[in-house]
Amino acid sequence: MNADRRAELLAAGEPTELVPLAERLVTDGTLGEVNVLSGPEVGMVMLTVREPVAEHRFQLGEVLVTQCTVEVAGATGWCVRGGDDRVTTLAAALLDGVAA
């Protein structure tokens, strides 16, 4: 699985699945050294879409997202999720770091 597909799955994953898995990895010591490099931070990103007939791109509006970057045993993990869910975004970034 490539990094783009992994990011897509973690961004759409259910909090009830991601958070317990990350908590288990943290508590049993599997992760090694973990550093939070940035976030979890809540912000806005511009949503750009393509009009289907003429295929012109336009900015639809801003979307609320939460972003986090971590380092897990020397590997960088990153996640951005829609909405304001800092705990799940941190858990997803940790899981991305483990997979990396």
C-alpha angles and dihedrals in degrees: 000000000000125000094255093055091045091052090049093052094045092049091054098037122120116257089225089063103036101045098051091047093051091044090053092051092049096047097046093050096241094131099060114202114006124191125182104221098182137354152307080224129168118219146135131268128190114251111219119192136179120238104233101222105044092019093227117156118229137170110254097187144280125308127203112239140168119220132190136174124195139172117226115188091329097316121109119233123191137179139173120189132181116255134014105306108131097169095053092043091053090048092050092049089052091051091048089053091051091050092047 
